[in-house]
Amino acid sequence: MDLPKEAVLLRIYIGEDDRFENTPLHEAIVLKARELHLAGATVLRGPVGYGKSSRLHTAKILRLSQDLPLVIEIVDSEQAINGFLPELNVMMNGSSGLVTLEKVQVIQYGKAE
C-alpha cells in the first residue's frame, strides 16, 4: 500500500471505558479502519489527562476507576479519511470525545510489512 506524500492525520481522543455495541470503542474504531483498508491505526494510552468535564483521569495506584485517556491515530489520504468519518460518527454517537484532522507530510522508512 503506497501512501501519498500529502496525507491527513485523524486523531481521536476518547476514554478507555467508552464502548460501541459492547466492544471497547478504541477496538471498534481500529477494526473498522482495518475493514475499510485504511493505511494503519495506532492506539496510545495516556497515564493522565482530562477533557471537557475537567475530571482528572490518572493511572495512580490509589484510584479504583481509571478510565485512562486514549488517542487513536490514523494516517491516510484525505479521500480515505473523509470516507471513514461517517463511520466514525456512528461509533462516537453516545460517547464524549474529540476528533481532530491535520494535513501531514508522510516520510516512510524501511520496507512495507
PDB file of N, CA and C in Angstrom:
ATOM      1  N   MET A   1       0.843  -1.173   0.000  1.00  0.00           N
ATOM      2  CA  MET A   1       0.000   0.000   0.000  1.00  0.00           C
ATOM      3  C   MET A   1       0.891   1.240   0.000  1.00  0.00           C
ATOM      4  N   ASP A   2       0.735   2.096  -0.975  1.00  0.00           N
ATOM      5  CA  ASP A   2       1.524   3.316  -1.060  1.00  0.00           C
ATOM      6  C   ASP A   2       0.758   4.483  -0.480  1.00  0.00           C
ATOM      7  N   LEU A   3       1.390   5.197   0.419  1.00  0.00           N
ATOM      8  CA  LEU A   3       0.793   6.401   0.970  1.00  0.00           C
ATOM      9  C   LEU A   3       1.262   7.589   0.152  1.00  0.00           C
ATOM     10  N   PRO A   4       0.374   8.536  -0.071  1.00  0.00           N
ATOM     11  CA  PRO A   4       0.818   9.746  -0.760  1.00  0.00           C
ATOM     12  C   PRO A   4       1.717  10.559   0.157  1.00  0.00           C
ATOM     13  N   LYS A   5       2.544  11.420  -0.426  1.00  0.00           N
ATOM     14  CA  LYS A   5       3.375  12.276   0.412  1.00  0.00           C
ATOM     15  C   LYS A   5       2.534  13.243   1.212  1.00  0.00           C
ATOM     16  N   GLU A   6       1.423  13.700   0.627  1.00  0.00           N
ATOM     17  CA  GLU A   6       0.480  14.550   1.343  1.00  0.00           C
ATOM     18  C   GLU A   6      -0.597  13.636   1.888  1.00  0.00           C
ATOM     19  N   ALA A   7      -0.852  13.690   3.179  1.00  0.00           N
ATOM     20  CA  ALA A   7      -1.854  12.832   3.795  1.00  0.00           C
ATOM     21  C   ALA A   7      -2.565  13.603   4.890  1.00  0.00           C
ATOM     22  N   VAL A   8      -3.481  12.919   5.553  1.00  0.00           N
ATOM     23  CA  VAL A   8      -4.236  13.517   6.655  1.00  0.00           C
ATOM     24  C   VAL A   8      -4.084  12.626   7.878  1.00  0.00           C
ATOM     25  N   LEU A   9      -3.870  13.267   9.022  1.00  0.00           N
ATOM     26  CA  LEU A   9      -3.815  12.568  10.306  1.00  0.00           C
ATOM     27  C   LEU A   9      -5.140  12.788  11.010  1.00  0.00           C
ATOM     28  N   LEU A  10      -5.830  11.697  11.270  1.00  0.00           N
ATOM     29  CA  LEU A  10      -7.068  11.711  12.044  1.00  0.00           C
ATOM     30  C   LEU A  10      -6.694  11.311  13.460  1.00  0.00           C
ATOM     31  N   ARG A  11      -6.991  12.161  14.415  1.00  0.00           N
ATOM     32  CA  ARG A  11      -6.653  11.885  15.812  1.00  0.00           C
ATOM     33  C   ARG A  11      -7.951  11.906  16.618  1.00  0.00           C
ATOM     34  N   ILE A  12      -8.194  10.825  17.367  1.00  0.00           N
ATOM     35  CA  ILE A  12      -9.437  10.651  18.112  1.00  0.00           C
ATOM     36  C   ILE A  12      -9.090  10.502  19.593  1.00  0.00           C
ATOM     37  N   TYR A  13      -9.622  11.392  20.419  1.00  0.00           N
ATOM     38  CA  TYR A  13      -9.393  11.373  21.860  1.00  0.00           C
ATOM     39  C   TYR A  13     -10.647  10.819  22.533  1.00  0.00           C
ATOM     40  N   ILE A  14     -10.497   9.702  23.240  1.00  0.00           N
ATOM     41  CA  ILE A  14     -11.622   9.089  23.947  1.00  0.00           C
ATOM     42  C   ILE A  14     -11.130   8.561  25.288  1.00  0.00           C
ATOM     43  N   GLY A  15     -12.034   7.965  26.047  1.00  0.00           N
ATOM     44  CA  GLY A  15     -11.682   7.331  27.311  1.00  0.00           C
ATOM     45  C   GLY A  15     -11.645   5.821  27.169  1.00  0.00           C
ATOM     46  N   GLU A  16     -10.873   5.209  28.009  1.00  0.00           N
ATOM     47  CA  GLU A  16     -10.703   3.756  27.984  1.00  0.00           C
ATOM     48  C   GLU A  16     -12.016   3.009  28.203  1.00  0.00           C
ATOM     49  N   ASP A  17     -12.944   3.606  28.942  1.00  0.00           N
ATOM     50  CA  ASP A  17     -14.219   2.950  29.242  1.00  0.00           C
ATOM     51  C   ASP A  17     -15.281   3.145  28.166  1.00  0.00           C
ATOM     52  N   ASP A  18     -15.021   3.975  27.147  1.00  0.00           N
ATOM     53  CA  ASP A  18     -16.008   4.200  26.087  1.00  0.00           C
ATOM     54  C   ASP A  18     -16.223   2.918  25.305  1.00  0.00           C
ATOM     55  N   ARG A  19     -17.501   2.693  24.924  1.00  0.00           N
ATOM     56  CA  ARG A  19     -17.847   1.453  24.244  1.00  0.00           C
ATOM     57  C   ARG A  19     -18.718   1.734  23.024  1.00  0.00           C
ATOM     58  N   PHE A  20     -18.691   0.787  22.081  1.00  0.00           N
ATOM     59  CA  PHE A  20     -19.583   0.787  20.929  1.00  0.00           C
ATOM     60  C   PHE A  20     -20.100  -0.633  20.773  1.00  0.00           C
ATOM     61  N   GLU A  21     -21.415  -0.806  20.937  1.00  0.00           N
ATOM     62  CA  GLU A  21     -22.052  -2.122  20.818  1.00  0.00           C
ATOM     63  C   GLU A  21     -21.318  -3.197  21.616  1.00  0.00           C
ATOM     64  N   ASN A  22     -21.114  -2.960  22.884  1.00  0.00           N
ATOM     65  CA  ASN A  22     -20.486  -3.917  23.817  1.00  0.00           C
ATOM     66  C   ASN A  22     -19.023  -4.223  23.513  1.00  0.00           C
ATOM     67  N   THR A  23     -18.392  -3.420  22.680  1.00  0.00           N
ATOM     68  CA  THR A  23     -16.972  -3.567  22.367  1.00  0.00           C
ATOM     69  C   THR A  23     -16.268  -2.286  22.788  1.00  0.00           C
ATOM     70  N   PRO A  24     -15.064  -2.372  23.326  1.00  0.00           N
ATOM     71  CA  PRO A  24     -14.333  -1.132  23.603  1.00  0.00           C
ATOM     72  C   PRO A  24     -14.281  -0.268  22.341  1.00  0.00           C
ATOM     73  N   LEU A  25     -14.603   1.013  22.494  1.00  0.00           N
ATOM     74  CA  LEU A  25     -14.688   1.914  21.346  1.00  0.00           C
ATOM     75  C   LEU A  25     -13.386   1.964  20.561  1.00  0.00           C
ATOM     76  N   HIS A  26     -12.256   2.006  21.262  1.00  0.00           N
ATOM     77  CA  HIS A  26     -10.982   2.082  20.542  1.00  0.00           C
ATOM     78  C   HIS A  26     -10.770   0.858  19.656  1.00  0.00           C
ATOM     79  N   GLU A  27     -11.168  -0.290  20.147  1.00  0.00           N
ATOM     80  CA  GLU A  27     -11.029  -1.520  19.367  1.00  0.00           C
ATOM     81  C   GLU A  27     -11.973  -1.502  18.161  1.00  0.00           C
ATOM     82  N   ALA A  28     -13.207  -1.050  18.363  1.00  0.00           N
ATOM     83  CA  ALA A  28     -14.181  -0.971  17.268  1.00  0.00           C
ATOM     84  C   ALA A  28     -13.688  -0.030  16.172  1.00  0.00           C
ATOM     85  N   ILE A  29     -13.089   1.092  16.563  1.00  0.00           N
ATOM     86  CA  ILE A  29     -12.587   2.062  15.591  1.00  0.00           C
ATOM     87  C   ILE A  29     -11.444   1.464  14.777  1.00  0.00           C
ATOM     88  N   VAL A  30     -10.511   0.815  15.450  1.00  0.00           N
ATOM     89  CA  VAL A  30      -9.366   0.215  14.749  1.00  0.00           C
ATOM     90  C   VAL A  30      -9.836  -0.901  13.802  1.00  0.00           C
ATOM     91  N   LEU A  31     -10.760  -1.726  14.258  1.00  0.00           N
ATOM     92  CA  LEU A  31     -11.259  -2.810  13.409  1.00  0.00           C
ATOM     93  C   LEU A  31     -11.998  -2.268  12.183  1.00  0.00           C
ATOM     94  N   LYS A  32     -12.779  -1.192  12.364  1.00  0.00           N
ATOM     95  CA  LYS A  32     -13.486  -0.588  11.233  1.00  0.00           C
ATOM     96  C   LYS A  32     -12.493   0.033  10.248  1.00  0.00           C
ATOM     97  N   ALA A  33     -11.467   0.695  10.762  1.00  0.00           N
ATOM     98  CA  ALA A  33     -10.433   1.281   9.895  1.00  0.00           C
ATOM     99  C   ALA A  33      -9.751   0.179   9.085  1.00  0.00           C
ATOM    100  N   ARG A  34      -9.480  -0.929   9.717  1.00  0.00           N
ATOM    101  CA  ARG A  34      -8.847  -2.062   9.020  1.00  0.00           C
ATOM    102  C   ARG A  34      -9.778  -2.647   7.965  1.00  0.00           C
ATOM    103  N   GLU A  35     -11.053  -2.792   8.330  1.00  0.00           N
ATOM    104  CA  GLU A  35     -12.053  -3.316   7.396  1.00  0.00           C
ATOM    105  C   GLU A  35     -12.155  -2.441   6.139  1.00  0.00           C
ATOM    106  N   LEU A  36     -12.005  -1.126   6.330  1.00  0.00           N
ATOM    107  CA  LEU A  36     -12.101  -0.192   5.212  1.00  0.00           C
ATOM    108  C   LEU A  36     -10.746   0.027   4.523  1.00  0.00           C
ATOM    109  N   HIS A  37      -9.743  -0.751   4.915  1.00  0.00           N
ATOM    110  CA  HIS A  37      -8.416  -0.736   4.287  1.00  0.00           C
ATOM    111  C   HIS A  37      -7.689   0.595   4.422  1.00  0.00           C
ATOM    112  N   LEU A  38      -7.884   1.284   5.561  1.00  0.00           N
ATOM    113  CA  LEU A  38      -7.088   2.477   5.808  1.00  0.00           C
ATOM    114  C   LEU A  38      -5.646   2.036   6.055  1.00  0.00           C
ATOM    115  N   ALA A  39      -4.709   2.926   5.826  1.00  0.00           N
ATOM    116  CA  ALA A  39      -3.285   2.572   5.840  1.00  0.00           C
ATOM    117  C   ALA A  39      -2.814   1.999   7.172  1.00  0.00           C
ATOM    118  N   GLY A  40      -3.341   2.478   8.281  1.00  0.00           N
ATOM    119  CA  GLY A  40      -2.924   1.963   9.582  1.00  0.00           C
ATOM    120  C   GLY A  40      -3.540   2.776  10.708  1.00  0.00           C
ATOM    121  N   ALA A  41      -3.583   2.186  11.879  1.00  0.00           N
ATOM    122  CA  ALA A  41      -4.132   2.855  13.056  1.00  0.00           C
ATOM    123  C   ALA A  41      -3.328   2.441  14.278  1.00  0.00           C
ATOM    124  N   THR A  42      -3.156   3.370  15.191  1.00  0.00           N
ATOM    125  CA  THR A  42      -2.430   3.106  16.427  1.00  0.00           C
ATOM    126  C   THR A  42      -3.221   3.684  17.597  1.00  0.00           C
ATOM    127  N   VAL A  43      -3.323   2.920  18.684  1.00  0.00           N
ATOM    128  CA  VAL A  43      -3.972   3.393  19.906  1.00  0.00           C
ATOM    129  C   VAL A  43      -2.883   3.668  20.933  1.00  0.00           C
ATOM    130  N   LEU A  44      -2.908   4.868  21.484  1.00  0.00           N
ATOM    131  CA  LEU A  44      -1.954   5.279  22.518  1.00  0.00           C
ATOM    132  C   LEU A  44      -2.707   5.487  23.824  1.00  0.00           C
ATOM    133  N   ARG A  45      -2.159   4.948  24.917  1.00  0.00           N
ATOM    134  CA  ARG A  45      -2.797   5.062  26.231  1.00  0.00           C
ATOM    135  C   ARG A  45      -2.024   6.069  27.063  1.00  0.00           C
ATOM    136  N   GLY A  46      -2.741   7.062  27.577  1.00  0.00           N
ATOM    137  CA  GLY A  46      -2.101   8.099  28.372  1.00  0.00           C
ATOM    138  C   GLY A  46      -2.183   7.817  29.860  1.00  0.00           C
ATOM    139  N   PRO A  47      -1.137   8.117  30.611  1.00  0.00           N
ATOM    140  CA  PRO A  47      -1.148   7.882  32.057  1.00  0.00           C
ATOM    141  C   PRO A  47      -1.970   8.904  32.837  1.00  0.00           C
ATOM    142  N   VAL A  48      -2.238  10.054  32.227  1.00  0.00           N
ATOM    143  CA  VAL A  48      -3.037  11.079  32.907  1.00  0.00           C
ATOM    144  C   VAL A  48      -3.614  12.025  31.860  1.00  0.00           C
ATOM    145  N   GLY A  49      -4.813  12.547  32.138  1.00  0.00           N
ATOM    146  CA  GLY A  49      -5.424  13.506  31.222  1.00  0.00           C
ATOM    147  C   GLY A  49      -6.771  13.951  31.736  1.00  0.00           C
ATOM    148  N   TYR A  50      -7.330  14.959  31.072  1.00  0.00           N
ATOM    149  CA  TYR A  50      -8.691  15.395  31.366  1.00  0.00           C
ATOM    150  C   TYR A  50      -9.301  15.942  30.095  1.00  0.00           C
ATOM    151  N   GLY A  51     -10.614  16.028  30.094  1.00  0.00           N
ATOM    152  CA  GLY A  51     -11.328  16.509  28.915  1.00  0.00           C
ATOM    153  C   GLY A  51     -12.288  17.620  29.281  1.00  0.00           C
ATOM    154  N   LYS A  52     -13.396  17.685  28.555  1.00  0.00           N
ATOM    155  CA  LYS A  52     -14.376  18.758  28.692  1.00  0.00           C
ATOM    156  C   LYS A  52     -14.874  18.925  30.129  1.00  0.00           C
ATOM    157  N   SER A  53     -15.049  17.816  30.834  1.00  0.00           N
ATOM    158  CA  SER A  53     -15.577  17.874  32.203  1.00  0.00           C
ATOM    159  C   SER A  53     -14.538  18.337  33.221  1.00  0.00           C
ATOM    160  N   SER A  54     -13.281  18.408  32.825  1.00  0.00           N
ATOM    161  CA  SER A  54     -12.146  18.739  33.703  1.00  0.00           C
ATOM    162  C   SER A  54     -11.907  17.690  34.786  1.00  0.00           C
ATOM    163  N   ARG A  55     -12.560  16.527  34.683  1.00  0.00           N
ATOM    164  CA  ARG A  55     -12.328  15.431  35.617  1.00  0.00           C
ATOM    165  C   ARG A  55     -10.999  14.772  35.260  1.00  0.00           C
ATOM    166  N   LEU A  56     -10.111  14.662  36.236  1.00  0.00           N
ATOM    167  CA  LEU A  56      -8.780  14.112  36.014  1.00  0.00           C
ATOM    168  C   LEU A  56      -8.841  12.588  35.957  1.00  0.00           C
ATOM    169  N   HIS A  57      -8.255  12.006  34.940  1.00  0.00           N
ATOM    170  CA  HIS A  57      -8.141  10.551  34.785  1.00  0.00           C
ATOM    171  C   HIS A  57      -6.659  10.227  34.923  1.00  0.00           C
ATOM    172  N   THR A  58      -6.354   9.334  35.858  1.00  0.00           N
ATOM    173  CA  THR A  58      -4.951   9.061  36.133  1.00  0.00           C
ATOM    174  C   THR A  58      -4.713   7.584  36.397  1.00  0.00           C
ATOM    175  N   ALA A  59      -3.496   7.143  36.231  1.00  0.00           N
ATOM    176  CA  ALA A  59      -3.116   5.746  36.452  1.00  0.00           C
ATOM    177  C   ALA A  59      -2.529   5.527  37.841  1.00  0.00           C
ATOM    178  N   LYS A  60      -2.707   6.503  38.731  1.00  0.00           N
ATOM    179  CA  LYS A  60      -2.152   6.346  40.080  1.00  0.00           C
ATOM    180  C   LYS A  60      -2.766   5.130  40.762  1.00  0.00           C
ATOM    181  N   ILE A  61      -1.981   4.449  41.561  1.00  0.00           N
ATOM    182  CA  ILE A  61      -2.375   3.187  42.184  1.00  0.00           C
ATOM    183  C   ILE A  61      -3.624   3.316  43.059  1.00  0.00           C
ATOM    184  N   LEU A  62      -3.810   4.409  43.745  1.00  0.00           N
ATOM    185  CA  LEU A  62      -4.915   4.541  44.690  1.00  0.00           C
ATOM    186  C   LEU A  62      -6.264   4.789  44.026  1.00  0.00           C
ATOM    187  N   ARG A  63      -6.304   5.026  42.751  1.00  0.00           N
ATOM    188  CA  ARG A  63      -7.580   5.264  42.057  1.00  0.00           C
ATOM    189  C   ARG A  63      -8.160   3.925  41.623  1.00  0.00           C
ATOM    190  N   LEU A  64      -9.439   3.702  41.921  1.00  0.00           N
ATOM    191  CA  LEU A  64     -10.080   2.454  41.535  1.00  0.00           C
ATOM    192  C   LEU A  64     -10.581   2.494  40.089  1.00  0.00           C
ATOM    193  N   SER A  65     -11.154   3.608  39.685  1.00  0.00           N
ATOM    194  CA  SER A  65     -11.690   3.744  38.339  1.00  0.00           C
ATOM    195  C   SER A  65     -10.760   4.623  37.520  1.00  0.00           C
ATOM    196  N   GLN A  66     -10.006   4.013  36.628  1.00  0.00           N
ATOM    197  CA  GLN A  66      -9.010   4.775  35.903  1.00  0.00           C
ATOM    198  C   GLN A  66      -9.587   5.471  34.680  1.00  0.00           C
ATOM    199  N   ASP A  67     -10.322   4.788  33.840  1.00  0.00           N
ATOM    200  CA  ASP A  67     -10.837   5.339  32.593  1.00  0.00           C
ATOM    201  C   ASP A  67      -9.786   6.230  31.936  1.00  0.00           C
ATOM    202  N   LEU A  68      -8.634   5.659  31.703  1.00  0.00           N
ATOM    203  CA  LEU A  68      -7.500   6.434  31.191  1.00  0.00           C
ATOM    204  C   LEU A  68      -7.767   6.991  29.795  1.00  0.00           C
ATOM    205  N   PRO A  69      -7.117   8.105  29.465  1.00  0.00           N
ATOM    206  CA  PRO A  69      -7.290   8.687  28.142  1.00  0.00           C
ATOM    207  C   PRO A  69      -6.611   7.845  27.071  1.00  0.00           C
ATOM    208  N   LEU A  70      -7.277   7.749  25.924  1.00  0.00           N
ATOM    209  CA  LEU A  70      -6.732   7.048  24.768  1.00  0.00           C
ATOM    210  C   LEU A  70      -6.723   7.996  23.584  1.00  0.00           C
ATOM    211  N   VAL A  71      -5.716   7.859  22.739  1.00  0.00           N
ATOM    212  CA  VAL A  71      -5.644   8.604  21.487  1.00  0.00           C
ATOM    213  C   VAL A  71      -5.469   7.578  20.381  1.00  0.00           C
ATOM    214  N   ILE A  72      -6.324   7.674  19.373  1.00  0.00           N
ATOM    215  CA  ILE A  72      -6.218   6.797  18.205  1.00  0.00           C
ATOM    216  C   ILE A  72      -5.740   7.666  17.051  1.00  0.00           C
ATOM    217  N   GLU A  73      -4.671   7.241  16.395  1.00  0.00           N
ATOM    218  CA  GLU A  73      -4.146   7.984  15.259  1.00  0.00           C
ATOM    219  C   GLU A  73      -4.256   7.131  14.000  1.00  0.00           C
ATOM    220  N   ILE A  74      -4.804   7.742  12.959  1.00  0.00           N
ATOM    221  CA  ILE A  74      -4.950   7.075  11.664  1.00  0.00           C
ATOM    222  C   ILE A  74      -4.435   8.041  10.607  1.00  0.00           C
ATOM    223  N   VAL A  75      -3.526   7.571   9.753  1.00  0.00           N
ATOM    224  CA  VAL A  75      -2.987   8.403   8.676  1.00  0.00           C
ATOM    225  C   VAL A  75      -3.320   7.735   7.347  1.00  0.00           C
ATOM    226  N   ASP A  76      -3.883   8.519   6.438  1.00  0.00           N
ATOM    227  CA  ASP A  76      -4.169   8.026   5.093  1.00  0.00           C
ATOM    228  C   ASP A  76      -4.441   9.237   4.203  1.00  0.00           C
ATOM    229  N   SER A  77      -4.851   8.976   2.984  1.00  0.00           N
ATOM    230  CA  SER A  77      -5.178  10.071   2.065  1.00  0.00           C
ATOM    231  C   SER A  77      -6.401  10.830   2.590  1.00  0.00           C
ATOM    232  N   GLU A  78      -6.534  12.065   2.164  1.00  0.00           N
ATOM    233  CA  GLU A  78      -7.683  12.872   2.582  1.00  0.00           C
ATOM    234  C   GLU A  78      -8.984  12.199   2.163  1.00  0.00           C
ATOM    235  N   GLN A  79      -9.010  11.640   0.985  1.00  0.00           N
ATOM    236  CA  GLN A  79     -10.207  10.960   0.488  1.00  0.00           C
ATOM    237  C   GLN A  79     -10.570   9.762   1.370  1.00  0.00           C
ATOM    238  N   ALA A  80      -9.596   8.964   1.730  1.00  0.00           N
ATOM    239  CA  ALA A  80      -9.849   7.785   2.568  1.00  0.00           C
ATOM    240  C   ALA A  80     -10.328   8.195   3.962  1.00  0.00           C
ATOM    241  N   ILE A  81      -9.701   9.202   4.547  1.00  0.00           N
ATOM    242  CA  ILE A  81     -10.105   9.672   5.880  1.00  0.00           C
ATOM    243  C   ILE A  81     -11.517  10.251   5.819  1.00  0.00           C
ATOM    244  N   ASN A  82     -11.807  11.056   4.811  1.00  0.00           N
ATOM    245  CA  ASN A  82     -13.152  11.630   4.676  1.00  0.00           C
ATOM    246  C   ASN A  82     -14.206  10.542   4.498  1.00  0.00           C
ATOM    247  N   GLY A  83     -13.859   9.456   3.832  1.00  0.00           N
ATOM    248  CA  GLY A  83     -14.772   8.329   3.697  1.00  0.00           C
ATOM    249  C   GLY A  83     -15.004   7.591   4.998  1.00  0.00           C
ATOM    250  N   PHE A  84     -14.048   7.655   5.901  1.00  0.00           N
ATOM    251  CA  PHE A  84     -14.144   6.983   7.200  1.00  0.00           C
ATOM    252  C   PHE A  84     -14.955   7.796   8.211  1.00  0.00           C
ATOM    253  N   LEU A  85     -15.005   9.105   8.059  1.00  0.00           N
ATOM    254  CA  LEU A  85     -15.650   9.969   9.055  1.00  0.00           C
ATOM    255  C   LEU A  85     -17.116   9.637   9.333  1.00  0.00           C
ATOM    256  N   PRO A  86     -17.947   9.306   8.330  1.00  0.00           N
ATOM    257  CA  PRO A  86     -19.330   8.927   8.660  1.00  0.00           C
ATOM    258  C   PRO A  86     -19.411   7.672   9.537  1.00  0.00           C
ATOM    259  N   GLU A  87     -18.526   6.715   9.295  1.00  0.00           N
ATOM    260  CA  GLU A  87     -18.476   5.509  10.131  1.00  0.00           C
ATOM    261  C   GLU A  87     -18.068   5.875  11.560  1.00  0.00           C
ATOM    262  N   LEU A  88     -17.081   6.743  11.674  1.00  0.00           N
ATOM    263  CA  LEU A  88     -16.624   7.184  12.989  1.00  0.00           C
ATOM    264  C   LEU A  88     -17.741   7.909  13.726  1.00  0.00           C
ATOM    265  N   ASN A  89     -18.500   8.730  13.008  1.00  0.00           N
ATOM    266  CA  ASN A  89     -19.599   9.464  13.609  1.00  0.00           C
ATOM    267  C   ASN A  89     -20.616   8.521  14.250  1.00  0.00           C
ATOM    268  N   VAL A  90     -20.929   7.431  13.579  1.00  0.00           N
ATOM    269  CA  VAL A  90     -21.853   6.435  14.117  1.00  0.00           C
ATOM    270  C   VAL A  90     -21.281   5.817  15.394  1.00  0.00           C
ATOM    271  N   MET A  91     -20.008   5.476  15.371  1.00  0.00           N
ATOM    272  CA  MET A  91     -19.381   4.830  16.522  1.00  0.00           C
ATOM    273  C   MET A  91     -19.232   5.781  17.705  1.00  0.00           C
ATOM    274  N   MET A  92     -19.002   7.059  17.433  1.00  0.00           N
ATOM    275  CA  MET A  92     -18.798   8.044  18.503  1.00  0.00           C
ATOM    276  C   MET A  92     -20.114   8.506  19.124  1.00  0.00           C
ATOM    277  N   ASN A  93     -21.241   8.232  18.474  1.00  0.00           N
ATOM    278  CA  ASN A  93     -22.541   8.650  18.992  1.00  0.00           C
ATOM    279  C   ASN A  93     -22.759   8.039  20.373  1.00  0.00           C
ATOM    280  N   GLY A  94     -22.995   8.872  21.348  1.00  0.00           N
ATOM    281  CA  GLY A  94     -23.185   8.399  22.716  1.00  0.00           C
ATOM    282  C   GLY A  94     -21.926   8.472  23.557  1.00  0.00           C
ATOM    283  N   SER A  95     -20.798   8.752  22.950  1.00  0.00           N
ATOM    284  CA  SER A  95     -19.541   8.903  23.685  1.00  0.00           C
ATOM    285  C   SER A  95     -19.098  10.356  23.601  1.00  0.00           C
ATOM    286  N   SER A  96     -18.389  10.787  24.621  1.00  0.00           N
ATOM    287  CA  SER A  96     -17.794  12.112  24.513  1.00  0.00           C
ATOM    288  C   SER A  96     -16.354  11.927  24.069  1.00  0.00           C
ATOM    289  N   GLY A  97     -15.900  12.812  23.251  1.00  0.00           N
ATOM    290  CA  GLY A  97     -14.540  12.709  22.752  1.00  0.00           C
ATOM    291  C   GLY A  97     -14.224  13.902  21.890  1.00  0.00           C
ATOM    292  N   LEU A  98     -13.056  13.899  21.342  1.00  0.00           N
ATOM    293  CA  LEU A  98     -12.592  14.974  20.483  1.00  0.00           C
ATOM    294  C   LEU A  98     -11.942  14.334  19.264  1.00  0.00           C
ATOM    295  N   VAL A  99     -12.263  14.865  18.089  1.00  0.00           N
ATOM    296  CA  VAL A  99     -11.693  14.364  16.848  1.00  0.00           C
ATOM    297  C   VAL A  99     -11.022  15.538  16.150  1.00  0.00           C
ATOM    298  N   THR A 100      -9.776  15.347  15.728  1.00  0.00           N
ATOM    299  CA  THR A 100      -9.061  16.400  15.010  1.00  0.00           C
ATOM    300  C   THR A 100      -8.514  15.843  13.701  1.00  0.00           C
ATOM    301  N   LEU A 101      -8.336  16.742  12.749  1.00  0.00           N
ATOM    302  CA  LEU A 101      -7.743  16.410  11.461  1.00  0.00           C
ATOM    303  C   LEU A 101      -6.625  17.398  11.193  1.00  0.00           C
ATOM    304  N   GLU A 102      -5.529  16.910  10.646  1.00  0.00           N
ATOM    305  CA  GLU A 102      -4.478  17.823  10.219  1.00  0.00           C
ATOM    306  C   GLU A 102      -3.750  17.232   9.026  1.00  0.00           C
ATOM    307  N   LYS A 103      -3.309  18.112   8.151  1.00  0.00           N
ATOM    308  CA  LYS A 103      -2.534  17.680   6.989  1.00  0.00           C
ATOM    309  C   LYS A 103      -1.117  17.363   7.461  1.00  0.00           C
ATOM    310  N   VAL A 104      -0.578  16.259   6.950  1.00  0.00           N
ATOM    311  CA  VAL A 104       0.772  15.833   7.332  1.00  0.00           C
ATOM    312  C   VAL A 104       1.561  15.456   6.091  1.00  0.00           C
ATOM    313  N   GLN A 105       2.870  15.489   6.234  1.00  0.00           N
ATOM    314  CA  GLN A 105       3.786  15.005   5.215  1.00  0.00           C
ATOM    315  C   GLN A 105       4.220  13.603   5.630  1.00  0.00           C
ATOM    316  N   VAL A 106       4.088  12.651   4.733  1.00  0.00           N
ATOM    317  CA  VAL A 106       4.443  11.269   5.031  1.00  0.00           C
ATOM    318  C   VAL A 106       5.862  11.000   4.527  1.00  0.00           C
ATOM    319  N   ILE A 107       6.692  10.530   5.434  1.00  0.00           N
ATOM    320  CA  ILE A 107       8.043  10.083   5.097  1.00  0.00           C
ATOM    321  C   ILE A 107       8.116   8.643   5.586  1.00  0.00           C
ATOM    322  N   GLN A 108       8.297   7.724   4.676  1.00  0.00           N
ATOM    323  CA  GLN A 108       8.249   6.308   5.040  1.00  0.00           C
ATOM    324  C   GLN A 108       9.651   5.720   4.974  1.00  0.00           C
ATOM    325  N   TYR A 109      10.017   4.994   6.023  1.00  0.00           N
ATOM    326  CA  TYR A 109      11.315   4.328   6.086  1.00  0.00           C
ATOM    327  C   TYR A 109      11.117   2.821   6.067  1.00  0.00           C
ATOM    328  N   GLY A 110      12.058   2.129   5.508  1.00  0.00           N
ATOM    329  CA  GLY A 110      12.020   0.675   5.519  1.00  0.00           C
ATOM    330  C   GLY A 110      11.042   0.111   4.508  1.00  0.00           C
ATOM    331  N   LYS A 111      10.903  -1.208   4.541  1.00  0.00           N
ATOM    332  CA  LYS A 111      10.021  -1.917   3.624  1.00  0.00           C
ATOM    333  C   LYS A 111       8.644  -2.050   4.235  1.00  0.00           C
ATOM    334  N   ALA A 112       7.631  -2.129   3.384  1.00  0.00           N
ATOM    335  CA  ALA A 112       6.265  -2.356   3.852  1.00  0.00           C
ATOM    336  C   ALA A 112       6.173  -3.752   4.438  1.00  0.00           C
ATOM    337  N   GLU A 113       5.309  -3.920   5.426  1.00  0.00           N
ATOM    338  CA  GLU A 113       5.134  -5.232   6.076  1.00  0.00           C
ATOM    339  C   GLU A 113       4.391  -6.188   5.203  1.00  0.00           C
TER     340      GLU A 113
END
